[in-house]
Short mmCIF file of C-alpha atoms in Angstrom, two decimals:
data_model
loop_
_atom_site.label_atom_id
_atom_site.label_comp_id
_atom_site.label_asym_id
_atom_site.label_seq_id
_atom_site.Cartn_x
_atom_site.Cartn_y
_atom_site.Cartn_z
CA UNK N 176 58.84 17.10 -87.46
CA UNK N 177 56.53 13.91 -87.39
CA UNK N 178 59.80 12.16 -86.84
CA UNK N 179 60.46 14.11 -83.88
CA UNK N 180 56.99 13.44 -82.56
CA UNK N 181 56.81 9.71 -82.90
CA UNK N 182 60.19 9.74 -81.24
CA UNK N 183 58.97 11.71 -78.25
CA UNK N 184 55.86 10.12 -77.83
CA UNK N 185 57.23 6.70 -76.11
CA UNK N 186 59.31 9.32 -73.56
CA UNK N 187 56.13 11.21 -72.36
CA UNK N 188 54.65 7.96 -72.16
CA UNK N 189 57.26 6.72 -69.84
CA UNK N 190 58.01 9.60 -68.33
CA UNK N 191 53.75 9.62 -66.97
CA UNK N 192 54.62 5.75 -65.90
CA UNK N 193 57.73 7.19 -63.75
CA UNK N 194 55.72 9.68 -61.98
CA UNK N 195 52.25 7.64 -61.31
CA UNK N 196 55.12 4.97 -60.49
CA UNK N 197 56.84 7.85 -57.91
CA UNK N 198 53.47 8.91 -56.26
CA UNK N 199 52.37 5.49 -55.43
CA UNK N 200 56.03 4.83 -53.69
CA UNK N 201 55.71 8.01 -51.80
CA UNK N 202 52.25 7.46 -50.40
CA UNK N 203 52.89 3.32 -50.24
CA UNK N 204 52.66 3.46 -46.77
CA UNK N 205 49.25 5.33 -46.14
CA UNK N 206 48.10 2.97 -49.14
CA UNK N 207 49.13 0.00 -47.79
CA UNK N 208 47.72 1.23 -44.19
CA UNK N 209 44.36 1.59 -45.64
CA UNK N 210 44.37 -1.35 -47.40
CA UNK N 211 45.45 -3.56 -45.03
CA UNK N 212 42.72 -1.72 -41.97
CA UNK N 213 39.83 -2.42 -44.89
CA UNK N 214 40.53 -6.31 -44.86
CA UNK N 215 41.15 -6.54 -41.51
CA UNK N 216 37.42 -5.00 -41.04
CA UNK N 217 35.81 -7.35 -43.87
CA UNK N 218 37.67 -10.81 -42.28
CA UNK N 219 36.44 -9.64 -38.57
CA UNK N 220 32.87 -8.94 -40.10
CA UNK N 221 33.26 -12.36 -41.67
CA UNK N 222 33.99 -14.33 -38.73
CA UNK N 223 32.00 -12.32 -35.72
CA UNK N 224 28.57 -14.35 -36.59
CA UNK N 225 30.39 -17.40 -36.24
CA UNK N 226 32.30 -16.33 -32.80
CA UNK N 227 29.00 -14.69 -31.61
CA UNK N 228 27.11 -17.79 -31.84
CA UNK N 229 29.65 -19.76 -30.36
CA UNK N 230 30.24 -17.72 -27.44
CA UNK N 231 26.82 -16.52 -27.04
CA UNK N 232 25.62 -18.90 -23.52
CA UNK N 233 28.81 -17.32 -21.92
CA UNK N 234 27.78 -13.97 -23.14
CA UNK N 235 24.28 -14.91 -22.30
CA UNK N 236 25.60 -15.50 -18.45
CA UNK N 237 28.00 -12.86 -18.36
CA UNK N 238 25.79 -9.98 -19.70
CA UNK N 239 23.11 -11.19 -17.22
CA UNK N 240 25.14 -8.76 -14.93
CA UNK N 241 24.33 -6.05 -16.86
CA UNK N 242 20.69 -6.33 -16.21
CA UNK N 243 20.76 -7.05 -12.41
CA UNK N 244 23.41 -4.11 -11.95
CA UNK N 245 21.00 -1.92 -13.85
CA UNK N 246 18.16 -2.90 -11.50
CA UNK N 247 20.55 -2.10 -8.61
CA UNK N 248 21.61 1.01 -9.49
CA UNK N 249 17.48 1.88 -10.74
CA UNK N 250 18.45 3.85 -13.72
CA UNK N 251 19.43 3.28 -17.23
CA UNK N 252 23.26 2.37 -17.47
CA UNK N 253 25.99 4.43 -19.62
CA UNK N 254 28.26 1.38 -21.34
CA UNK N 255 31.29 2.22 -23.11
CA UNK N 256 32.89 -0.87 -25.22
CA UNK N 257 36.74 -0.73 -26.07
CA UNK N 258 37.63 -2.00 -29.56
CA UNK N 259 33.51 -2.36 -30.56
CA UNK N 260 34.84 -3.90 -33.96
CA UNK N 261 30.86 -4.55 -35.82
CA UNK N 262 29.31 -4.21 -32.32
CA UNK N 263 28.46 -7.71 -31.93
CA UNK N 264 27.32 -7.68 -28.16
CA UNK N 265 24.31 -4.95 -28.50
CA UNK N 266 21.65 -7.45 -28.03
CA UNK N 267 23.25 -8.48 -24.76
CA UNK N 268 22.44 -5.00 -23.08
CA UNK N 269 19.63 -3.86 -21.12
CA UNK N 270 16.63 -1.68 -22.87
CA UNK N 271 17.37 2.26 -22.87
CA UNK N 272 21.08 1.56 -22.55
CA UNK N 273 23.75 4.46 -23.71
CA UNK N 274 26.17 2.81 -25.44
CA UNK N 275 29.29 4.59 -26.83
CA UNK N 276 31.22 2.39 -29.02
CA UNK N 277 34.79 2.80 -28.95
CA UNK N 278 36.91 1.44 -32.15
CA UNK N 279 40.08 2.64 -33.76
CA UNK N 280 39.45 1.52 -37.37
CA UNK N 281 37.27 3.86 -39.10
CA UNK N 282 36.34 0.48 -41.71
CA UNK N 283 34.49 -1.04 -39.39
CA UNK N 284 31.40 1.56 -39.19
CA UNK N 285 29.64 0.64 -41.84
CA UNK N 286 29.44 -3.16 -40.81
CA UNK N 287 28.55 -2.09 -37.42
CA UNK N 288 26.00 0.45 -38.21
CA UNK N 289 24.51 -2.18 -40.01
CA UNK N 290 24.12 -4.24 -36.92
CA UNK N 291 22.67 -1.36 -35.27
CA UNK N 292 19.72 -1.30 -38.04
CA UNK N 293 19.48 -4.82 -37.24
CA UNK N 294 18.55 -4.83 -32.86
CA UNK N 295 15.62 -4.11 -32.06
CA UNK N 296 16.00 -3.05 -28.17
CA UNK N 297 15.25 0.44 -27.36
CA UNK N 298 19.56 1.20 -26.94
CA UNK N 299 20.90 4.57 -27.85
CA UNK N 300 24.87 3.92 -29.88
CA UNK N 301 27.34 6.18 -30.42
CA UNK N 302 30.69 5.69 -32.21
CA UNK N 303 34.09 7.02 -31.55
CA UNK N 304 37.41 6.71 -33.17
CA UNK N 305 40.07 6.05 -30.76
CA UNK N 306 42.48 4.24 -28.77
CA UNK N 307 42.00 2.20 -25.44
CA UNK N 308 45.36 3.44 -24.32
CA UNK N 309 44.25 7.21 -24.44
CA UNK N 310 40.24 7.07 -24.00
CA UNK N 311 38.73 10.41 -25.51
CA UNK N 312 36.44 11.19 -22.28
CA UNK N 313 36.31 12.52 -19.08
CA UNK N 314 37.01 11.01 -15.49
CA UNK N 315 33.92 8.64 -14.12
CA UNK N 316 32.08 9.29 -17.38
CA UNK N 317 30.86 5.32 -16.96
CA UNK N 318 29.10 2.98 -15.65
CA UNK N 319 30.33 -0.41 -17.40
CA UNK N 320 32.91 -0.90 -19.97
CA UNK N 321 33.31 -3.52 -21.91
CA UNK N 322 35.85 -5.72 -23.27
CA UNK N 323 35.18 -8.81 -25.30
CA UNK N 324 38.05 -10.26 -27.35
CA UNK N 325 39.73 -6.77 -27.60
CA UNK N 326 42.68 -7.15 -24.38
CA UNK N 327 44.78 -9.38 -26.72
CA UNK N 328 45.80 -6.51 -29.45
CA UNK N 329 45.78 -3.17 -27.19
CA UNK N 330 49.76 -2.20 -27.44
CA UNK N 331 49.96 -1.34 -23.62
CA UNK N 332 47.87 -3.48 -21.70
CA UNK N 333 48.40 -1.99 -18.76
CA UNK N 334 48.03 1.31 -19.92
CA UNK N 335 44.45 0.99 -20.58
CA UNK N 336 44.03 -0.85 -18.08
CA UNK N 337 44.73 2.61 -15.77
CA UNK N 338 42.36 4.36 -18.57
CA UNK N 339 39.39 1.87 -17.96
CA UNK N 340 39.77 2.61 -13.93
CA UNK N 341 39.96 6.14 -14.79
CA UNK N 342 36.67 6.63 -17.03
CA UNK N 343 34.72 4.42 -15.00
CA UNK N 344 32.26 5.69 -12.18
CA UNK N 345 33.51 4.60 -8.10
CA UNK N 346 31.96 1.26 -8.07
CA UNK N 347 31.39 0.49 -11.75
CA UNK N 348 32.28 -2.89 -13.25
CA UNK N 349 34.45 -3.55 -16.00
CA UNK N 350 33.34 -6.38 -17.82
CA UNK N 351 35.32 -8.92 -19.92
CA UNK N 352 35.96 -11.90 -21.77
CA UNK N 353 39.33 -12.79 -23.62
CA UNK N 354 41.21 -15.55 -25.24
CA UNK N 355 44.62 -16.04 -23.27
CA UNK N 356 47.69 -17.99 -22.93
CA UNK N 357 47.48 -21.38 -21.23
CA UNK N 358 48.82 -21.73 -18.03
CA UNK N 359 51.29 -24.47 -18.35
CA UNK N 360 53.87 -23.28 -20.25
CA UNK N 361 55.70 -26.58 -20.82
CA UNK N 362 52.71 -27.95 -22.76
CA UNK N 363 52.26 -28.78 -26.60
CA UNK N 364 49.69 -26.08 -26.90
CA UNK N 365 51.55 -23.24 -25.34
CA UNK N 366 54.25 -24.08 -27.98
CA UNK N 367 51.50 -24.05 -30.51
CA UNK N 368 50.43 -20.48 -29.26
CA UNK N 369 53.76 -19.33 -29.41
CA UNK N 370 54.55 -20.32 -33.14
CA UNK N 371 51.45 -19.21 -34.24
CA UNK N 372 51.79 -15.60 -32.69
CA UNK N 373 53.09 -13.67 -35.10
CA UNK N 374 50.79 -15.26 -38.27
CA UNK N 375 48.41 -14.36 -35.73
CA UNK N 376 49.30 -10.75 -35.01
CA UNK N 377 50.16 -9.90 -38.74
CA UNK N 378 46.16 -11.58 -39.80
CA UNK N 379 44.50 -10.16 -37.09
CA UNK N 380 45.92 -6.54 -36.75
CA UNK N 381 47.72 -7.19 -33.76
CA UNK N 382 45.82 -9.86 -32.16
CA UNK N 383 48.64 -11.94 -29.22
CA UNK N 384 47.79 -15.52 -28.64
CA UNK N 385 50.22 -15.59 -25.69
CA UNK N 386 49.10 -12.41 -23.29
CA UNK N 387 48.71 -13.55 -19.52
CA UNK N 388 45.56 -11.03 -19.33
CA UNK N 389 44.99 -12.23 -16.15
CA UNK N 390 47.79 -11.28 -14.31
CA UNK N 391 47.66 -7.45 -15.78
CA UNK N 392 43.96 -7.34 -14.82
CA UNK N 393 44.62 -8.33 -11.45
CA UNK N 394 47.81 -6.29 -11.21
CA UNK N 395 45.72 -3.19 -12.30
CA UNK N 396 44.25 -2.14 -8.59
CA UNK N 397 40.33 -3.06 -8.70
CA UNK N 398 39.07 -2.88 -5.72
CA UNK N 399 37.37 -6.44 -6.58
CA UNK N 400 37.83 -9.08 -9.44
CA UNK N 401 36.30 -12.03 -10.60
CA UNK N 402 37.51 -14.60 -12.91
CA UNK N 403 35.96 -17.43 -14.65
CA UNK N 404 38.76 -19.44 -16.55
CA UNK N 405 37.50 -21.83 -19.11
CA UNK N 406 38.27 -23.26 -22.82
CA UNK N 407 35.88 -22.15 -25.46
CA UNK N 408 36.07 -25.75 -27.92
CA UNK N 409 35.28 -24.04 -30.83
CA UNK N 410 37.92 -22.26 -30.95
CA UNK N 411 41.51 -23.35 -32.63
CA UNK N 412 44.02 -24.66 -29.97
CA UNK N 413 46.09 -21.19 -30.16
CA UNK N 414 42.92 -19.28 -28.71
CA UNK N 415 40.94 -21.90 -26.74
CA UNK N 416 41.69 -20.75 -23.12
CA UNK N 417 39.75 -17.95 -22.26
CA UNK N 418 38.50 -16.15 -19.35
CA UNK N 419 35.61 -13.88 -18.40
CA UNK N 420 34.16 -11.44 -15.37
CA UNK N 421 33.98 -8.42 -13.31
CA UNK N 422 36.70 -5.74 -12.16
CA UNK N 423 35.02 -3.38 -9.76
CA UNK N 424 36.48 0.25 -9.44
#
């Protein structure tokens, strides 16, 4: 009998190996989904401080808007930002602002309710899990939405492009500022965007160096747009041209 039992021993032993070893293959998908959505959340947290200080006179001028619309329309304004990520651009809005922050990966509130903690103007944030491509809320629910550095990894650009229109009040703005593909596509640089693209995508959950964002925003049927092109220095070469401004509804 003790024979017996040292023999079996090494078989229940590998036998537990086999099926911890069978679970993890089974579920290696949703593991490796939840991994990968973590780090993506840490790196972005990592790197906003450095991309908010570096962008923040353009941000500066561009959220200015925000503050003359809301004198405009005399009442507090109802903001919705796409893709929020660690809601980087709350000290840009007016006092008394609603702000619902929009942002598929559930491992990115913590970072940005710590930035919440952090402002100290009088704004009122929600957050909501979901997709730009299928926004969870009603028709002309907003005033302003916003989209900073989020237009690049949407899968159907034009899609919520349509959604944006839809949510948004007759006459709100929707306000944004993107890297994009250069304009010349003959250059060294564009080449450079192109090879980097899918390092790119796969780091950056999705993140395109090479989306004409222009064209779809203009294609999308605002009554009114503005565009500011420029190339933010800072930046690497595969991200440097950006642009910025308002759609009107």
């Amino acid at each position: 009998m003790e024979t017996e039992g040292v023999q079996s021993f090494p078989f229940y032993k590998t036998a537990f190996v086999f099926v911890v070893l069978g679970i993890i293959w089974y579920f290696r998908e949703k593991i490796l989904y939840k991994s990968y959505k973590k780090y993506v959340a840490w790196l972005i947290n990592k790197i906003t401080e450095n991309i908010k200080d570096g962008l923040k006179d353009e941000k500066t001028r561009l959220f200015k808007f925000l503050h003359d619309f809301k004198d405009q329309q005399k009442k507090n304004l109802t903001i919705l930002e796409i893709g929020s990520g660690t809601a980087p651009n709350l000290s840009f809005y007016p006092a008394n602002t609603k702000v619902v922050c929009l942002e598929p990966n559930q491992h990115f509130d913590s970072y940005a309710t710590e930035n919440v903690k952090k402002e100290e103007n009088s704004i009122s944030v929600d957050f909501v899990h979901g997709y730009a491509e299928a926004l969870p809320f009603e028709n002309e629910t907003f005033d302003i939405v916003v989209c900073t550095l989020v237009l690049c990894s949407v899968k159907d650009m034009k899609k919520c492009l349509q959604e944006i229109k839809r949510v948004l009040r007759q006459g709100g703005k929707c306000v944004f500022l993107e890297h994009v593909a250069y304009d010349d596509k003959t250059s060294w640089a564009w080449t450079i965007q192109c090879v980097i693209n899918p390092v790119n995508w796969l780091v950056f959950d999705g993140c395109e160096t090479i989306r004409d964002t222009e064209t779809y925003i203009m294609a999308a049927g605002f009554s009114d747009v503005n565009v500011k092109r420029f190339p933010h220095k800072p930046f690497p070469v595969w991200i440097r041209p950006c642009i910025s401004g308002l759609a009107t509804k």
